[in-house]
Short mmCIF file of C-alpha atoms in Angstrom, two decimals:
data_model
loop_
_atom_site.label_atom_id
_atom_site.label_comp_id
_atom_site.label_asym_id
_atom_site.label_seq_id
_atom_site.Cartn_x
_atom_site.Cartn_y
_atom_site.Cartn_z
CA UNK T 13 -11.80 -44.61 22.33
CA UNK T 14 -10.27 -44.72 25.79
CA UNK T 15 -12.08 -43.26 28.73
CA UNK T 16 -9.19 -40.82 29.06
CA UNK T 17 -10.38 -39.12 25.89
CA UNK T 18 -13.40 -38.02 27.89
CA UNK T 19 -11.31 -37.07 30.94
CA UNK T 20 -13.66 -39.39 32.80
CA UNK T 21 -11.04 -39.92 35.45
CA UNK T 22 -11.34 -36.25 36.40
CA UNK T 23 -15.04 -36.59 37.11
CA UNK T 24 -16.53 -37.97 40.31
CA UNK T 25 -18.97 -40.84 40.14
CA UNK T 26 -22.54 -39.59 40.57
CA UNK T 27 -25.74 -41.48 41.30
CA UNK T 28 -29.10 -40.52 39.82
CA UNK T 29 -32.42 -42.08 40.77
CA UNK T 30 -35.23 -42.15 38.22
CA UNK T 31 -38.46 -42.33 40.19
CA UNK T 32 -41.18 -43.49 37.82
CA UNK T 33 -44.23 -41.19 38.21
CA UNK T 34 -46.57 -44.16 38.32
CA UNK T 35 -48.55 -46.38 40.71
CA UNK T 36 -48.27 -44.00 43.68
CA UNK T 37 -50.24 -40.95 44.85
CA UNK T 38 -48.53 -37.63 44.19
CA UNK T 39 -47.72 -37.04 47.88
CA UNK T 40 -45.88 -40.36 48.06
CA UNK T 41 -43.93 -39.55 44.90
CA UNK T 42 -42.91 -36.27 46.52
CA UNK T 43 -41.81 -38.15 49.63
CA UNK T 44 -39.83 -40.55 47.44
CA UNK T 45 -37.83 -37.68 45.94
CA UNK T 46 -37.09 -36.30 49.41
CA UNK T 47 -36.08 -39.76 50.63
CA UNK T 48 -33.73 -40.23 47.67
CA UNK T 49 -32.10 -36.93 48.56
CA UNK T 50 -31.79 -38.03 52.18
CA UNK T 51 -30.04 -41.22 51.01
CA UNK T 52 -27.36 -39.05 49.42
CA UNK T 53 -28.03 -39.38 45.69
CA UNK T 54 -26.82 -36.64 43.36
CA UNK T 55 -29.80 -36.35 41.05
CA UNK T 56 -33.52 -37.24 41.04
CA UNK T 57 -35.32 -37.68 37.73
CA UNK T 58 -38.69 -38.83 36.42
CA UNK T 59 -39.89 -39.57 32.89
CA UNK T 60 -42.10 -37.71 30.44
CA UNK T 61 -44.93 -40.09 29.63
CA UNK T 62 -48.68 -40.02 30.17
CA UNK T 63 -49.28 -43.66 31.08
CA UNK T 64 -47.40 -46.27 33.12
CA UNK T 65 -44.62 -48.12 31.35
CA UNK T 66 -44.81 -51.15 33.65
CA UNK T 67 -47.47 -52.78 35.78
CA UNK T 68 -51.09 -51.81 35.17
CA UNK T 69 -51.02 -49.78 31.92
CA UNK T 70 -53.96 -47.73 33.18
CA UNK T 71 -52.67 -47.32 36.73
CA UNK T 72 -51.89 -44.11 38.59
CA UNK T 73 -49.63 -41.77 36.61
CA UNK T 74 -48.66 -38.08 36.73
CA UNK T 75 -47.34 -35.49 34.28
CA UNK T 76 -43.59 -34.92 34.39
CA UNK T 77 -43.03 -31.18 34.42
CA UNK T 78 -45.56 -30.23 37.06
CA UNK T 79 -44.19 -33.03 39.21
CA UNK T 80 -40.67 -31.66 38.75
CA UNK T 81 -41.86 -28.30 40.04
CA UNK T 82 -43.16 -30.10 43.14
CA UNK T 83 -39.82 -31.87 43.61
CA UNK T 84 -37.92 -28.62 43.11
CA UNK T 85 -39.87 -27.09 45.99
CA UNK T 86 -39.57 -30.16 48.22
CA UNK T 87 -35.84 -30.86 47.86
CA UNK T 88 -32.82 -28.76 48.76
CA UNK T 89 -29.65 -30.25 47.27
CA UNK T 90 -30.16 -32.75 44.46
CA UNK T 91 -30.19 -31.85 40.81
CA UNK T 92 -33.43 -32.82 39.10
CA UNK T 93 -34.97 -33.16 35.68
CA UNK T 94 -36.79 -35.43 33.26
CA UNK T 95 -35.21 -38.60 31.91
CA UNK T 96 -36.23 -37.56 29.42
CA UNK T 97 -38.51 -34.77 28.25
CA UNK T 98 -40.32 -35.65 25.03
CA UNK T 99 -39.56 -32.92 22.52
CA UNK T 100 -42.76 -33.68 20.60
CA UNK T 101 -45.18 -32.73 23.36
CA UNK T 102 -44.40 -29.02 23.79
CA UNK T 103 -43.32 -26.04 21.71
CA UNK T 104 -39.55 -25.53 22.16
CA UNK T 105 -39.96 -21.97 23.43
CA UNK T 106 -42.41 -23.27 26.03
CA UNK T 107 -39.96 -26.05 26.99
CA UNK T 108 -37.29 -23.42 27.57
CA UNK T 109 -39.57 -21.30 29.73
CA UNK T 110 -40.72 -24.27 31.78
CA UNK T 111 -37.11 -25.34 32.31
CA UNK T 112 -36.13 -21.83 33.37
CA UNK T 113 -39.04 -21.67 35.81
CA UNK T 114 -38.24 -25.03 37.44
CA UNK T 115 -34.60 -23.93 37.57
CA UNK T 116 -35.66 -20.90 39.62
CA UNK T 117 -37.94 -22.93 41.88
CA UNK T 118 -35.03 -25.26 42.61
CA UNK T 119 -32.47 -22.51 43.07
CA UNK T 120 -30.44 -23.54 40.04
CA UNK T 121 -30.57 -27.34 40.22
CA UNK T 122 -32.48 -28.17 37.03
CA UNK T 123 -31.07 -30.46 34.32
CA UNK T 124 -32.80 -30.33 30.94
CA UNK T 125 -32.98 -34.00 30.01
CA UNK T 126 -34.54 -34.39 26.59
CA UNK T 127 -35.09 -36.77 23.72
CA UNK T 128 -37.13 -37.32 20.59
CA UNK T 129 -39.92 -39.50 22.03
CA UNK T 130 -41.00 -43.05 21.32
CA UNK T 131 -44.14 -44.12 23.24
CA UNK T 132 -46.86 -44.28 20.59
CA UNK T 133 -49.72 -44.54 23.08
CA UNK T 134 -48.81 -41.12 24.46
CA UNK T 135 -48.97 -39.63 20.98
CA UNK T 136 -52.20 -41.33 20.02
CA UNK T 137 -54.08 -40.61 23.24
CA UNK T 138 -52.99 -36.97 23.46
CA UNK T 139 -53.33 -36.16 19.77
CA UNK T 140 -49.71 -35.64 18.76
CA UNK T 141 -48.56 -36.78 15.30
CA UNK T 142 -46.30 -39.79 15.81
CA UNK T 143 -44.23 -39.43 12.65
CA UNK T 144 -41.15 -41.63 12.33
CA UNK T 145 -38.00 -42.14 14.35
CA UNK T 146 -36.18 -39.98 11.82
CA UNK T 147 -38.71 -37.18 11.77
CA UNK T 148 -38.79 -37.02 15.56
CA UNK T 149 -34.99 -36.83 15.72
CA UNK T 150 -34.99 -34.13 13.05
CA UNK T 151 -37.47 -32.16 15.14
CA UNK T 152 -35.23 -32.49 18.21
CA UNK T 153 -32.23 -31.23 16.23
CA UNK T 154 -34.30 -28.30 14.96
CA UNK T 155 -35.78 -27.41 18.35
CA UNK T 156 -32.75 -27.55 20.66
CA UNK T 157 -31.19 -24.34 19.26
CA UNK T 158 -34.55 -22.65 19.80
CA UNK T 159 -34.58 -23.79 23.43
CA UNK T 160 -31.06 -22.51 23.97
CA UNK T 161 -31.80 -19.20 22.29
CA UNK T 162 -34.92 -18.67 24.38
CA UNK T 163 -32.85 -19.12 27.54
CA UNK T 164 -30.77 -16.11 26.50
CA UNK T 165 -33.87 -13.92 26.12
CA UNK T 166 -35.97 -14.82 29.16
CA UNK T 167 -36.40 -12.32 31.97
CA UNK T 168 -35.25 -13.39 34.45
CA UNK T 169 -32.65 -15.64 32.90
CA UNK T 170 -32.11 -19.15 34.25
CA UNK T 171 -30.28 -19.26 37.57
CA UNK T 172 -27.38 -21.04 35.91
CA UNK T 173 -26.40 -22.27 32.48
CA UNK T 174 -28.86 -25.17 32.41
CA UNK T 175 -27.11 -28.46 31.63
CA UNK T 176 -28.57 -30.45 28.74
CA UNK T 177 -28.85 -34.22 29.02
CA UNK T 178 -29.73 -36.13 25.86
CA UNK T 179 -30.86 -39.73 25.88
CA UNK T 180 -30.45 -42.26 23.09
CA UNK T 181 -27.73 -44.09 21.21
CA UNK T 182 -28.46 -43.84 17.47
CA UNK T 183 -25.16 -43.29 15.70
CA UNK T 184 -26.19 -41.20 12.69
CA UNK T 185 -28.54 -38.65 14.25
CA UNK T 186 -28.77 -38.97 18.03
CA UNK T 187 -25.04 -38.93 18.73
CA UNK T 188 -24.63 -36.01 16.34
CA UNK T 189 -27.19 -34.08 18.42
CA UNK T 190 -25.38 -35.16 21.59
CA UNK T 191 -22.06 -33.91 20.22
CA UNK T 192 -23.53 -30.52 19.37
CA UNK T 193 -25.72 -29.85 22.40
CA UNK T 194 -25.29 -32.23 25.35
CA UNK T 195 -23.49 -31.76 28.63
CA UNK T 196 -24.54 -35.29 29.58
CA UNK T 197 -25.16 -38.29 27.32
CA UNK T 198 -27.38 -40.99 28.80
CA UNK T 199 -27.85 -44.42 27.25
CA UNK T 200 -28.50 -48.07 28.03
CA UNK T 201 -25.54 -49.22 25.93
CA UNK T 202 -23.79 -52.34 27.21
CA UNK T 203 -20.17 -51.98 28.37
CA UNK T 204 -18.76 -53.98 25.46
CA UNK T 205 -20.54 -51.71 22.96
CA UNK T 206 -19.78 -48.42 24.63
CA UNK T 207 -16.33 -47.97 23.12
CA UNK T 208 -17.70 -47.99 19.59
CA UNK T 209 -20.41 -45.50 20.50
CA UNK T 210 -17.84 -43.20 22.06
CA UNK T 211 -15.75 -43.42 18.89
CA UNK T 212 -18.79 -42.30 16.91
CA UNK T 213 -19.47 -39.51 19.37
CA UNK T 214 -15.85 -38.37 19.08
CA UNK T 215 -16.14 -38.15 15.29
CA UNK T 216 -19.35 -36.14 15.52
CA UNK T 217 -17.74 -33.82 18.05
CA UNK T 218 -14.82 -33.19 15.72
CA UNK T 219 -17.26 -32.39 12.93
CA UNK T 220 -19.17 -29.79 14.96
CA UNK T 221 -16.04 -28.36 16.63
CA UNK T 222 -16.92 -29.55 20.11
CA UNK T 223 -14.61 -30.85 22.83
CA UNK T 224 -16.10 -34.24 23.58
CA UNK T 225 -14.31 -34.29 26.93
CA UNK T 226 -16.90 -31.82 28.17
CA UNK T 227 -19.65 -34.45 27.92
CA UNK T 228 -20.43 -36.54 31.01
CA UNK T 229 -21.27 -40.16 30.15
CA UNK T 230 -24.31 -41.71 31.84
CA UNK T 231 -25.74 -45.21 31.90
CA UNK T 232 -28.22 -47.42 33.75
CA UNK T 233 -27.56 -49.56 36.83
CA UNK T 234 -30.91 -51.31 37.28
CA UNK T 235 -30.22 -55.00 37.70
CA UNK T 236 -26.46 -54.51 37.35
CA UNK T 237 -23.90 -56.39 39.40
CA UNK T 238 -20.48 -55.14 40.50
CA UNK T 239 -18.82 -56.52 37.37
CA UNK T 240 -21.10 -54.61 35.02
CA UNK T 241 -20.78 -51.42 37.06
CA UNK T 242 -17.00 -51.77 36.99
CA UNK T 243 -17.03 -52.33 33.23
CA UNK T 244 -19.17 -49.25 32.69
CA UNK T 245 -16.86 -47.25 34.94
CA UNK T 246 -13.80 -48.45 33.02
CA UNK T 247 -15.50 -47.45 29.76
CA UNK T 248 -15.90 -43.89 31.02
CA UNK T 249 -19.35 -43.79 32.62
CA UNK T 250 -19.55 -41.47 35.61
CA UNK T 251 -23.29 -40.79 36.00
CA UNK T 252 -25.07 -44.00 37.02
CA UNK T 253 -28.87 -44.08 37.06
CA UNK T 254 -31.03 -46.44 39.10
CA UNK T 255 -34.70 -46.76 38.21
CA UNK T 256 -37.28 -47.30 40.95
CA UNK T 257 -41.07 -47.53 40.82
CA UNK T 258 -44.14 -47.93 42.98
CA UNK T 259 -46.33 -49.24 44.32
CA UNK T 260 -43.58 -50.52 46.65
CA UNK T 261 -40.24 -48.81 46.06
CA UNK T 262 -37.21 -50.93 46.94
CA UNK T 263 -34.56 -48.52 48.21
CA UNK T 264 -31.94 -51.18 48.97
CA UNK T 265 -30.27 -50.95 45.51
CA UNK T 266 -30.08 -47.17 45.82
CA UNK T 267 -28.39 -47.46 49.20
CA UNK T 268 -25.99 -50.04 47.80
CA UNK T 269 -24.92 -47.95 44.83
CA UNK T 270 -24.53 -44.81 46.92
CA UNK T 271 -22.03 -46.75 49.05
CA UNK T 272 -20.31 -47.94 45.85
CA UNK T 273 -20.11 -44.34 44.61
CA UNK T 274 -18.54 -43.20 47.86
CA UNK T 275 -15.95 -45.96 47.68
CA UNK T 276 -15.12 -45.03 44.08
CA UNK T 277 -14.77 -41.37 44.93
CA UNK T 278 -12.59 -42.11 47.95
#
């Protein structure tokens, strides 16, 4: 699969910052989102977990969706959303309503990033059935049409057609869900493996009657050098995500990759 099959060359490079909602007070996390916007990033995201994923496992941590509402009020330009919402934690109709509400708070800047979930501690501590990888993916496939249908029936409707971002790289189920529902596919797939994944995504898109060129390809830049970024770009990636976390956020990589984006976009 060449990147041209995804019309990647027609898309500008975009930079997203995932600010981990951990190890900082809520006011400082708000300030971090505003600062990321001031640095010129295109999107600000968090994650949907209940406990820190690095550092002290019982350290400071905040819930994703209420934090996104705070960010929607505090920012003016950036798109925002979860990377990614856990489909297991909330009824799909509720997910749709929450997304619509944050979309209105932000003035139409919300991106519905979602996935099937994986962090067992979240499930155990909050009383959700963990199931299996397969059962969680089946639930995501079942629930996404419900989310989309609810958006058509809410009053008021979302400000815009809310983009759907789906995370994950499983070839049998996840990429089939991506082909059917996603506007953005996010993964951590290495550059030398991305071509095969895009071939699989193309086949799934043909099966469901979807134009795969409509899907923006996203990947992770944390710890990447120029060579890896260039390889991801050549493979068709146009949305590049940088993860940052407290207690001391290092903004230098964000500033660096924003400059790289600007050079790429001319």
